[in-house]
GROMACS .gro file of N, CA and C in nm:
model
  417
    1MET      N    1   1.509  -2.523  -1.063
    1MET     CA    2   1.437  -2.488  -0.936
    1MET      C    3   1.451  -2.292  -0.912
    2ALA      N    4   1.327  -2.229  -0.935
    2ALA     CA    5   1.310  -2.105  -0.917
    2ALA      C    6   1.343  -2.062  -0.733
    3THR      N    7   1.433  -1.982  -0.739
    3THR     CA    8   1.464  -1.922  -0.581
    3THR      C    9   1.390  -1.763  -0.543
    4ALA      N   10   1.362  -1.768  -0.414
    4ALA     CA   11   1.341  -1.621  -0.371
    4ALA      C   12   1.359  -1.512  -0.419
    5THR      N   13   1.495  -1.555  -0.440
    5THR     CA   14   1.588  -1.453  -0.503
    5THR      C   15   1.572  -1.420  -0.685
    6GLN      N   16   1.491  -1.473  -0.720
    6GLN     CA   17   1.499  -1.459  -0.865
    6GLN      C   18   1.384  -1.312  -0.852
    7GLU      N   19   1.391  -1.226  -0.939
    7GLU     CA   20   1.347  -1.119  -0.976
    7GLU      C   21   1.187  -1.187  -0.979
    8LEU      N   22   1.117  -1.093  -0.918
    8LEU     CA   23   0.935  -1.151  -0.932
    8LEU      C   24   0.909  -1.063  -1.082
    9VAL      N   25   0.767  -1.108  -1.097
    9VAL     CA   26   0.740  -1.105  -1.263
    9VAL      C   27   0.660  -1.003  -1.180
   10THR      N   28   0.693  -0.826  -1.254
   10THR     CA   29   0.628  -0.748  -1.238
   10THR      C   30   0.533  -0.679  -1.319
   11PHE      N   31   0.460  -0.544  -1.369
   11PHE     CA   32   0.384  -0.516  -1.452
   11PHE      C   33   0.497  -0.498  -1.553
   12SER      N   34   0.630  -0.477  -1.528
   12SER     CA   35   0.764  -0.494  -1.679
   12SER      C   36   0.739  -0.606  -1.767
   13GLN      N   37   0.646  -0.723  -1.687
   13GLN     CA   38   0.669  -0.849  -1.786
   13GLN      C   39   0.511  -0.846  -1.835
   14PHE      N   40   0.400  -0.731  -1.868
   14PHE     CA   41   0.296  -0.734  -1.899
   14PHE      C   42   0.310  -0.733  -2.084
   15GLU      N   43   0.247  -0.789  -2.147
   15GLU     CA   44   0.293  -0.812  -2.256
   15GLU      C   45   0.341  -0.651  -2.325
   16GLY      N   46   0.321  -0.593  -2.271
   16GLY     CA   47   0.366  -0.466  -2.390
   16GLY      C   48   0.266  -0.356  -2.415
   17LYS      N   49   0.132  -0.384  -2.438
   17LYS     CA   50   0.026  -0.344  -2.485
   17LYS      C   51  -0.071  -0.298  -2.374
   18LEU      N   52  -0.063  -0.121  -2.383
   18LEU     CA   53  -0.187  -0.028  -2.323
   18LEU      C   54  -0.272  -0.021  -2.444
   19GLU      N   55  -0.364  -0.015  -2.432
   19GLU     CA   56  -0.506   0.048  -2.555
   19GLU      C   57  -0.614   0.073  -2.471
   20GLY      N   58  -0.551   0.228  -2.424
   20GLY     CA   59  -0.659   0.321  -2.383
   20GLY      C   60  -0.669   0.284  -2.247
   21ASN      N   61  -0.775   0.195  -2.196
   21ASN     CA   62  -0.804   0.150  -2.056
   21ASN      C   63  -0.735   0.026  -2.028
   22THR      N   64  -0.687  -0.021  -2.121
   22THR     CA   65  -0.679  -0.197  -2.070
   22THR      C   66  -0.528  -0.227  -2.131
   23VAL      N   67  -0.475  -0.293  -2.045
   23VAL     CA   68  -0.349  -0.356  -2.003
   23VAL      C   69  -0.362  -0.488  -2.049
   24LYS      N   70  -0.296  -0.555  -2.134
   24LYS     CA   71  -0.282  -0.627  -2.204
   24LYS      C   72  -0.159  -0.751  -2.136
   25GLY      N   73  -0.235  -0.868  -2.082
   25GLY     CA   74  -0.145  -0.977  -2.080
   25GLY      C   75  -0.064  -0.948  -1.931
   26VAL      N   76  -0.151  -0.906  -1.830
   26VAL     CA   77  -0.080  -0.912  -1.693
   26VAL      C   78  -0.137  -1.021  -1.605
   27SER      N   79   0.033  -1.029  -1.555
   27SER     CA   80   0.081  -1.211  -1.500
   27SER      C   81  -0.002  -1.196  -1.342
   28ILE      N   82  -0.121  -1.300  -1.327
   28ILE     CA   83  -0.165  -1.352  -1.247
   28ILE      C   84  -0.057  -1.387  -1.124
   29ILE      N   85  -0.065  -1.490  -1.217
   29ILE     CA   86   0.049  -1.579  -1.092
   29ILE      C   87   0.104  -1.677  -1.183
   30GLN      N   88   0.199  -1.714  -1.157
   30GLN     CA   89   0.321  -1.784  -1.216
   30GLN      C   90   0.441  -1.883  -1.122
   31GLU      N   91   0.442  -2.005  -1.243
   31GLU     CA   92   0.481  -2.088  -1.196
   31GLU      C   93   0.615  -2.086  -1.098
   32GLY      N   94   0.649  -2.144  -1.013
   32GLY     CA   95   0.774  -2.112  -0.920
   32GLY      C   96   0.715  -2.109  -0.766
   33PRO      N   97   0.783  -2.046  -0.689
   33PRO     CA   98   0.775  -2.075  -0.560
   33PRO      C   99   0.691  -1.936  -0.529
   34ALA      N  100   0.567  -1.958  -0.416
   34ALA     CA  101   0.472  -1.905  -0.357
   34ALA      C  102   0.534  -1.807  -0.260
   35LEU      N  103   0.657  -1.678  -0.260
   35LEU     CA  104   0.684  -1.646  -0.172
   35LEU      C  105   0.613  -1.613  -0.087
   36GLY      N  106   0.692  -1.643   0.057
   36GLY     CA  107   0.620  -1.641   0.200
   36GLY      C  108   0.512  -1.690   0.238
   37HIS      N  109   0.505  -1.817   0.150
   37HIS     CA  110   0.344  -1.922   0.167
   37HIS      C  111   0.419  -2.049   0.159
   38GLY      N  112   0.525  -2.077   0.155
   38GLY     CA  113   0.596  -2.234   0.222
   38GLY      C  114   0.536  -2.324   0.074
   39VAL      N  115   0.459  -2.282  -0.025
   39VAL     CA  116   0.391  -2.385  -0.114
   39VAL      C  117   0.501  -2.328  -0.250
   40TRP      N  118   0.485  -2.420  -0.360
   40TRP     CA  119   0.516  -2.395  -0.493
   40TRP      C  120   0.388  -2.382  -0.561
   41VAL      N  121   0.359  -2.306  -0.667
   41VAL     CA  122   0.308  -2.273  -0.793
   41VAL      C  123   0.362  -2.371  -0.946
   42ASP      N  124   0.262  -2.478  -0.941
   42ASP     CA  125   0.281  -2.564  -1.033
   42ASP      C  126   0.208  -2.573  -1.175
   43LYS      N  127   0.203  -2.631  -1.255
   43LYS     CA  128   0.109  -2.654  -1.415
   43LYS      C  129   0.011  -2.692  -1.344
   44LYS      N  130  -0.069  -2.758  -1.280
   44LYS     CA  131  -0.161  -2.765  -1.210
   44LYS      C  132  -0.247  -2.711  -1.152
   45ALA      N  133  -0.198  -2.590  -1.069
   45ALA     CA  134  -0.213  -2.526  -1.007
   45ALA      C  135  -0.229  -2.399  -1.088
   46LEU      N  136  -0.171  -2.361  -1.185
   46LEU     CA  137  -0.208  -2.259  -1.304
   46LEU      C  138  -0.343  -2.261  -1.384
   47GLU      N  139  -0.369  -2.421  -1.428
   47GLU     CA  140  -0.472  -2.487  -1.475
   47GLU      C  141  -0.563  -2.428  -1.387
   48GLN      N  142  -0.566  -2.480  -1.280
   48GLN     CA  143  -0.646  -2.441  -1.167
   48GLN      C  144  -0.719  -2.295  -1.167
   49VAL      N  145  -0.625  -2.209  -1.176
   49VAL     CA  146  -0.651  -2.117  -1.182
   49VAL      C  147  -0.712  -2.042  -1.273
   50LYS      N  148  -0.694  -2.068  -1.396
   50LYS     CA  149  -0.733  -2.027  -1.519
   50LYS      C  150  -0.839  -2.096  -1.522
   51LYS      N  151  -0.888  -2.230  -1.522
   51LYS     CA  152  -1.003  -2.230  -1.521
   51LYS      C  153  -1.128  -2.184  -1.457
   52LEU      N  154  -1.081  -2.166  -1.310
   52LEU     CA  155  -1.166  -2.129  -1.226
   52LEU      C  156  -1.194  -1.930  -1.284
   53ALA      N  157  -1.089  -1.870  -1.319
   53ALA     CA  158  -1.097  -1.776  -1.337
   53ALA      C  159  -1.183  -1.767  -1.469
   54ALA      N  160  -1.155  -1.799  -1.591
   54ALA     CA  161  -1.195  -1.826  -1.706
   54ALA      C  162  -1.363  -1.845  -1.675
   55GLY      N  163  -1.424  -1.913  -1.564
   55GLY     CA  164  -1.546  -1.943  -1.535
   55GLY      C  165  -1.661  -1.813  -1.479
   56LYS      N  166  -1.603  -1.776  -1.386
   56LYS     CA  167  -1.632  -1.631  -1.365
   56LYS      C  168  -1.604  -1.531  -1.491
   57GLY      N  169  -1.507  -1.517  -1.594
   57GLY     CA  170  -1.600  -1.423  -1.668
   57GLY      C  171  -1.502  -1.304  -1.662
   58ARG      N  172  -1.500  -1.248  -1.517
   58ARG     CA  173  -1.421  -1.085  -1.529
   58ARG      C  174  -1.412  -1.127  -1.362
   59LEU      N  175  -1.346  -1.078  -1.308
   59LEU     CA  176  -1.280  -1.077  -1.177
   59LEU      C  177  -1.211  -0.956  -1.130
   60LYS      N  178  -1.302  -0.891  -1.053
   60LYS     CA  179  -1.230  -0.779  -0.957
   60LYS      C  180  -1.060  -0.741  -0.970
   61ALA      N  181  -1.073  -0.631  -0.993
   61ALA     CA  182  -0.911  -0.569  -0.974
   61ALA      C  183  -0.931  -0.475  -0.843
   62LYS      N  184  -0.876  -0.502  -0.767
   62LYS     CA  185  -0.860  -0.421  -0.627
   62LYS      C  186  -0.732  -0.315  -0.617
   63LEU      N  187  -0.718  -0.229  -0.556
   63LEU     CA  188  -0.605  -0.204  -0.531
   63LEU      C  189  -0.495  -0.238  -0.453
   64ASN      N  190  -0.551  -0.339  -0.326
   64ASN     CA  191  -0.497  -0.462  -0.233
   64ASN      C  192  -0.579  -0.511  -0.241
   65HIS      N  193  -0.563  -0.653  -0.141
   65HIS     CA  194  -0.647  -0.704  -0.130
   65HIS      C  195  -0.722  -0.688   0.009
   66TRP      N  196  -0.730  -0.617   0.050
   66TRP     CA  197  -0.827  -0.599   0.157
   66TRP      C  198  -0.916  -0.438   0.155
   67SER      N  199  -0.924  -0.387   0.018
   67SER     CA  200  -0.943  -0.247   0.017
   67SER      C  201  -1.128  -0.274  -0.001
   68SER      N  202  -1.205  -0.173   0.025
   68SER     CA  203  -1.282  -0.153  -0.004
   68SER      C  204  -1.397  -0.150  -0.144
   69LEU      N  205  -1.459  -0.149  -0.181
   69LEU     CA  206  -1.568  -0.133  -0.276
   69LEU      C  207  -1.479  -0.023  -0.372
   70GLU      N  208  -1.479   0.079  -0.321
   70GLU     CA  209  -1.445   0.185  -0.328
   70GLU      C  210  -1.332   0.183  -0.484
   71ASP      N  211  -1.230   0.060  -0.370
   71ASP     CA  212  -1.125   0.057  -0.432
   71ASP      C  213  -1.114  -0.044  -0.537
   72THR      N  214  -1.191  -0.086  -0.600
   72THR     CA  215  -1.234  -0.196  -0.732
   72THR      C  216  -1.158  -0.132  -0.860
   73ILE      N  217  -1.110  -0.087  -0.918
   73ILE     CA  218  -1.033  -0.001  -1.010
   73ILE      C  219  -1.080  -0.048  -1.144
   74GLY      N  220  -1.120  -0.184  -1.111
   74GLY     CA  221  -1.181  -0.242  -1.291
   74GLY      C  222  -1.190  -0.378  -1.288
   75TYR      N  223  -1.121  -0.464  -1.403
   75TYR     CA  224  -1.157  -0.622  -1.422
   75TYR      C  225  -1.058  -0.677  -1.468
   76TYR      N  226  -1.023  -0.798  -1.452
   76TYR     CA  227  -0.967  -0.905  -1.546
   76TYR      C  228  -1.049  -0.974  -1.601
   77GLU      N  229  -0.969  -1.044  -1.749
   77GLU     CA  230  -1.082  -1.092  -1.845
   77GLU      C  231  -0.960  -1.123  -1.925
   78ASN      N  232  -1.058  -1.272  -1.993
   78ASN     CA  233  -0.940  -1.320  -2.098
   78ASN      C  234  -0.843  -1.398  -2.053
   79PHE      N  235  -0.880  -1.499  -1.937
   79PHE     CA  236  -0.773  -1.562  -1.924
   79PHE      C  237  -0.662  -1.697  -1.960
   80ARG      N  238  -0.540  -1.663  -1.986
   80ARG     CA  239  -0.508  -1.749  -2.060
   80ARG      C  240  -0.353  -1.803  -2.008
   81ILE      N  241  -0.311  -1.909  -2.005
   81ILE     CA  242  -0.149  -1.918  -1.996
   81ILE      C  243  -0.070  -1.950  -2.062
   82LYS      N  244   0.013  -1.834  -2.062
   82LYS     CA  245   0.125  -1.834  -2.144
   82LYS      C  246   0.282  -1.829  -2.081
   83SER      N  247   0.360  -1.929  -2.099
   83SER     CA  248   0.514  -1.910  -2.072
   83SER      C  249   0.533  -1.904  -1.914
   84GLY      N  250   0.445  -2.031  -1.837
   84GLY     CA  251   0.442  -2.049  -1.730
   84GLY      C  252   0.357  -1.940  -1.631
   85LYS      N  253   0.270  -1.853  -1.660
   85LYS     CA  254   0.219  -1.782  -1.587
   85LYS      C  255   0.060  -1.765  -1.635
   86VAL      N  256  -0.052  -1.742  -1.560
   86VAL     CA  257  -0.166  -1.696  -1.602
   86VAL      C  258  -0.172  -1.529  -1.625
   87VAL      N  259  -0.164  -1.518  -1.758
   87VAL     CA  260  -0.237  -1.395  -1.786
   87VAL      C  261  -0.337  -1.324  -1.820
   88ALA      N  262  -0.406  -1.216  -1.757
   88ALA     CA  263  -0.555  -1.161  -1.851
   88ALA      C  264  -0.481  -1.075  -1.832
   89ASP      N  265  -0.593  -0.974  -1.941
   89ASP     CA  266  -0.611  -0.804  -1.976
   89ASP      C  267  -0.665  -0.772  -1.844
   90LEU      N  268  -0.619  -0.650  -1.799
   90LEU     CA  269  -0.644  -0.548  -1.730
   90LEU      C  270  -0.778  -0.456  -1.743
   91ASN      N  271  -0.886  -0.391  -1.679
   91ASN     CA  272  -0.945  -0.293  -1.757
   91ASN      C  273  -0.995  -0.211  -1.704
   92LEU      N  274  -0.947  -0.114  -1.683
   92LEU     CA  275  -0.965  -0.015  -1.590
   92LEU      C  276  -1.119   0.095  -1.616
   93PHE      N  277  -1.157   0.098  -1.508
   93PHE     CA  278  -1.248   0.182  -1.482
   93PHE      C  279  -1.252   0.305  -1.549
   94GLU      N  280  -1.308   0.401  -1.625
   94GLU     CA  281  -1.278   0.514  -1.655
   94GLU      C  282  -1.283   0.645  -1.560
   95SER      N  283  -1.403   0.576  -1.481
   95SER     CA  284  -1.450   0.645  -1.413
   95SER      C  285  -1.376   0.650  -1.247
   96HIS      N  286  -1.308   0.573  -1.237
   96HIS     CA  287  -1.178   0.540  -1.104
   96HIS      C  288  -1.091   0.660  -1.127
   97THR      N  289  -1.101   0.662  -0.972
   97THR     CA  290  -0.987   0.849  -0.939
   97THR      C  291  -0.863   0.812  -0.960
   98GLY      N  292  -0.829   0.668  -0.985
   98GLY     CA  293  -0.708   0.633  -0.929
   98GLY      C  294  -0.679   0.555  -1.077
   99LYS      N  295  -0.739   0.548  -1.189
   99LYS     CA  296  -0.694   0.524  -1.340
   99LYS      C  297  -0.606   0.568  -1.345
  100ALA      N  298  -0.571   0.716  -1.404
  100ALA     CA  299  -0.449   0.823  -1.404
  100ALA      C  300  -0.321   0.762  -1.371
  101HIS      N  301  -0.290   0.740  -1.244
  101HIS     CA  302  -0.211   0.702  -1.129
  101HIS      C  303  -0.170   0.580  -1.188
  102LEU      N  304  -0.193   0.480  -1.172
  102LEU     CA  305  -0.204   0.330  -1.200
  102LEU      C  306  -0.128   0.332  -1.337
  103LEU      N  307  -0.195   0.385  -1.463
  103LEU     CA  308  -0.153   0.374  -1.577
  103LEU      C  309  -0.014   0.449  -1.572
  104GLU      N  310  -0.004   0.560  -1.533
  104GLU     CA  311   0.157   0.631  -1.513
  104GLU      C  312   0.244   0.532  -1.412
  105MET      N  313   0.196   0.469  -1.327
  105MET     CA  314   0.288   0.388  -1.248
  105MET      C  315   0.356   0.267  -1.347
  106ILE      N  316   0.225   0.233  -1.415
  106ILE     CA  317   0.262   0.085  -1.492
  106ILE      C  318   0.373   0.133  -1.638
  107GLN      N  319   0.359   0.279  -1.641
  107GLN     CA  320   0.437   0.342  -1.787
  107GLN      C  321   0.599   0.368  -1.729
  108GLU      N  322   0.621   0.436  -1.567
  108GLU     CA  323   0.703   0.488  -1.569
  108GLU      C  324   0.763   0.412  -1.429
  109MET      N  325   0.732   0.347  -1.366
  109MET     CA  326   0.805   0.233  -1.267
  109MET      C  327   0.729   0.100  -1.258
  110PRO      N  328   0.761   0.033  -1.387
  110PRO     CA  329   0.658  -0.119  -1.423
  110PRO      C  330   0.753  -0.245  -1.332
  111THR      N  331   0.865  -0.195  -1.282
  111THR     CA  332   0.951  -0.294  -1.164
  111THR      C  333   0.896  -0.283  -1.029
  112ALA      N  334   0.873  -0.181  -0.934
  112ALA     CA  335   0.822  -0.162  -0.828
  112ALA      C  336   0.682  -0.212  -0.808
  113PHE      N  337   0.635  -0.286  -0.884
  113PHE     CA  338   0.524  -0.317  -0.835
  113PHE      C  339   0.452  -0.455  -0.905
  114GLY      N  340   0.329  -0.526  -0.858
  114GLY     CA  341   0.286  -0.636  -0.939
  114GLY      C  342   0.156  -0.709  -0.914
  115VAL      N  343   0.137  -0.770  -0.945
  115VAL     CA  344  -0.041  -0.859  -0.876
  115VAL      C  345  -0.009  -0.954  -0.777
  116SER      N  346  -0.080  -0.941  -0.687
  116SER     CA  347  -0.147  -1.031  -0.595
  116SER      C  348  -0.281  -1.114  -0.623
  117ILE      N  349  -0.298  -1.267  -0.641
  117ILE     CA  350  -0.417  -1.262  -0.613
  117ILE      C  351  -0.458  -1.360  -0.431
  118LEU      N  352  -0.582  -1.346  -0.473
  118LEU     CA  353  -0.641  -1.363  -0.345
  118LEU      C  354  -0.743  -1.486  -0.346
  119PHE      N  355  -0.695  -1.608  -0.279
  119PHE     CA  356  -0.799  -1.739  -0.352
  119PHE      C  357  -0.794  -1.837  -0.221
  120CYS      N  358  -0.868  -1.923  -0.202
  120CYS     CA  359  -0.915  -2.014  -0.108
  120CYS      C  360  -0.835  -2.146  -0.154
  121GLY      N  361  -0.774  -2.234  -0.112
  121GLY     CA  362  -0.697  -2.341  -0.151
  121GLY      C  363  -0.717  -2.458  -0.082
  122ASP      N  364  -0.716  -2.584  -0.116
  122ASP     CA  365  -0.669  -2.682  -0.064
  122ASP      C  366  -0.597  -2.716   0.015
  123GLU      N  367  -0.569  -2.841   0.083
  123GLU     CA  368  -0.469  -2.860   0.099
  123GLU      C  369  -0.348  -2.864   0.017
  124PRO      N  370  -0.230  -2.860   0.059
  124PRO     CA  371  -0.117  -2.814  -0.017
  124PRO      C  372  -0.058  -2.976  -0.092
  125GLU      N  373  -0.048  -3.057  -0.207
  125GLU     CA  374  -0.002  -3.125  -0.244
  125GLU      C  375   0.126  -3.178  -0.229
  126TYR      N  376   0.137  -3.299  -0.182
  126TYR     CA  377   0.297  -3.322  -0.181
  126TYR      C  378   0.366  -3.385  -0.330
  127ASP      N  379   0.453  -3.339  -0.374
  127ASP     CA  380   0.548  -3.350  -0.491
  127ASP      C  381   0.654  -3.448  -0.436
  128LYS      N  382   0.651  -3.545  -0.433
  128LYS     CA  383   0.781  -3.643  -0.384
  128LYS      C  384   0.924  -3.665  -0.501
  129VAL      N  385   0.861  -3.591  -0.650
  129VAL     CA  386   0.975  -3.630  -0.682
  129VAL      C  387   1.060  -3.501  -0.682
  130ASN      N  388   0.984  -3.392  -0.674
  130ASN     CA  389   1.066  -3.246  -0.645
  130ASN      C  390   1.065  -3.202  -0.507
  131ASP      N  391   1.022  -3.311  -0.424
  131ASP     CA  392   1.023  -3.250  -0.275
  131ASP      C  393   0.997  -3.126  -0.222
  132ARG      N  394   0.880  -3.114  -0.239
  132ARG     CA  395   0.800  -2.996  -0.231
  132ARG      C  396   0.645  -2.997  -0.239
  133TYR      N  397   0.614  -2.869  -0.219
  133TYR     CA  398   0.447  -2.899  -0.150
  133TYR      C  399   0.373  -2.813  -0.260
  134ASN      N  400   0.279  -2.866  -0.310
  134ASN     CA  401   0.250  -2.758  -0.465
  134ASN      C  402   0.040  -2.722  -0.406
  135THR      N  403   0.104  -2.594  -0.439
  135THR     CA  404  -0.060  -2.548  -0.449
  135THR      C  405  -0.168  -2.574  -0.453
  136ARG      N  406  -0.309  -2.620  -0.428
  136ARG     CA  407  -0.395  -2.649  -0.487
  136ARG      C  408  -0.508  -2.540  -0.450
  137ILE      N  409  -0.563  -2.438  -0.587
  137ILE     CA  410  -0.663  -2.370  -0.596
  137ILE      C  411  -0.838  -2.424  -0.574
  138ARG      N  412  -0.907  -2.389  -0.492
  138ARG     CA  413  -1.032  -2.415  -0.510
  138ARG      C  414  -1.150  -2.302  -0.511
  139GLU      N  415  -1.125  -2.199  -0.520
  139GLU     CA  416  -1.178  -2.083  -0.540
  139GLU      C  417  -1.123  -1.967  -0.542
   0.00000   0.00000   0.00000
């Protein structure tokens, strides 16, 4: 069982490919505790995220959860499950003023930050076998 003291998956865990404005294989959500939320992300939750995200095709990438439209720096696409994570390719807008800064951060200090998703969930599902509540993603 993972604990809150384990290292978080950050940009240091991406697939290691920067192709122009694209960061390949960015971890969007991983199996384990949803730190600070009191629930667990299990395989079913990963499948829900992948299905919903893939159904939309592209999801906007913002600099933080509550930033404005101007802070939409690009989009995620090509969602897939790999090694207990949902990963996607982050495509940065050429015209965004923060693009060069973000790419430099990814290259120079990848363990200092990561990705967090914003979603609407259903009531967590109790897992008797593991004595925990698993998050359920609706949107």
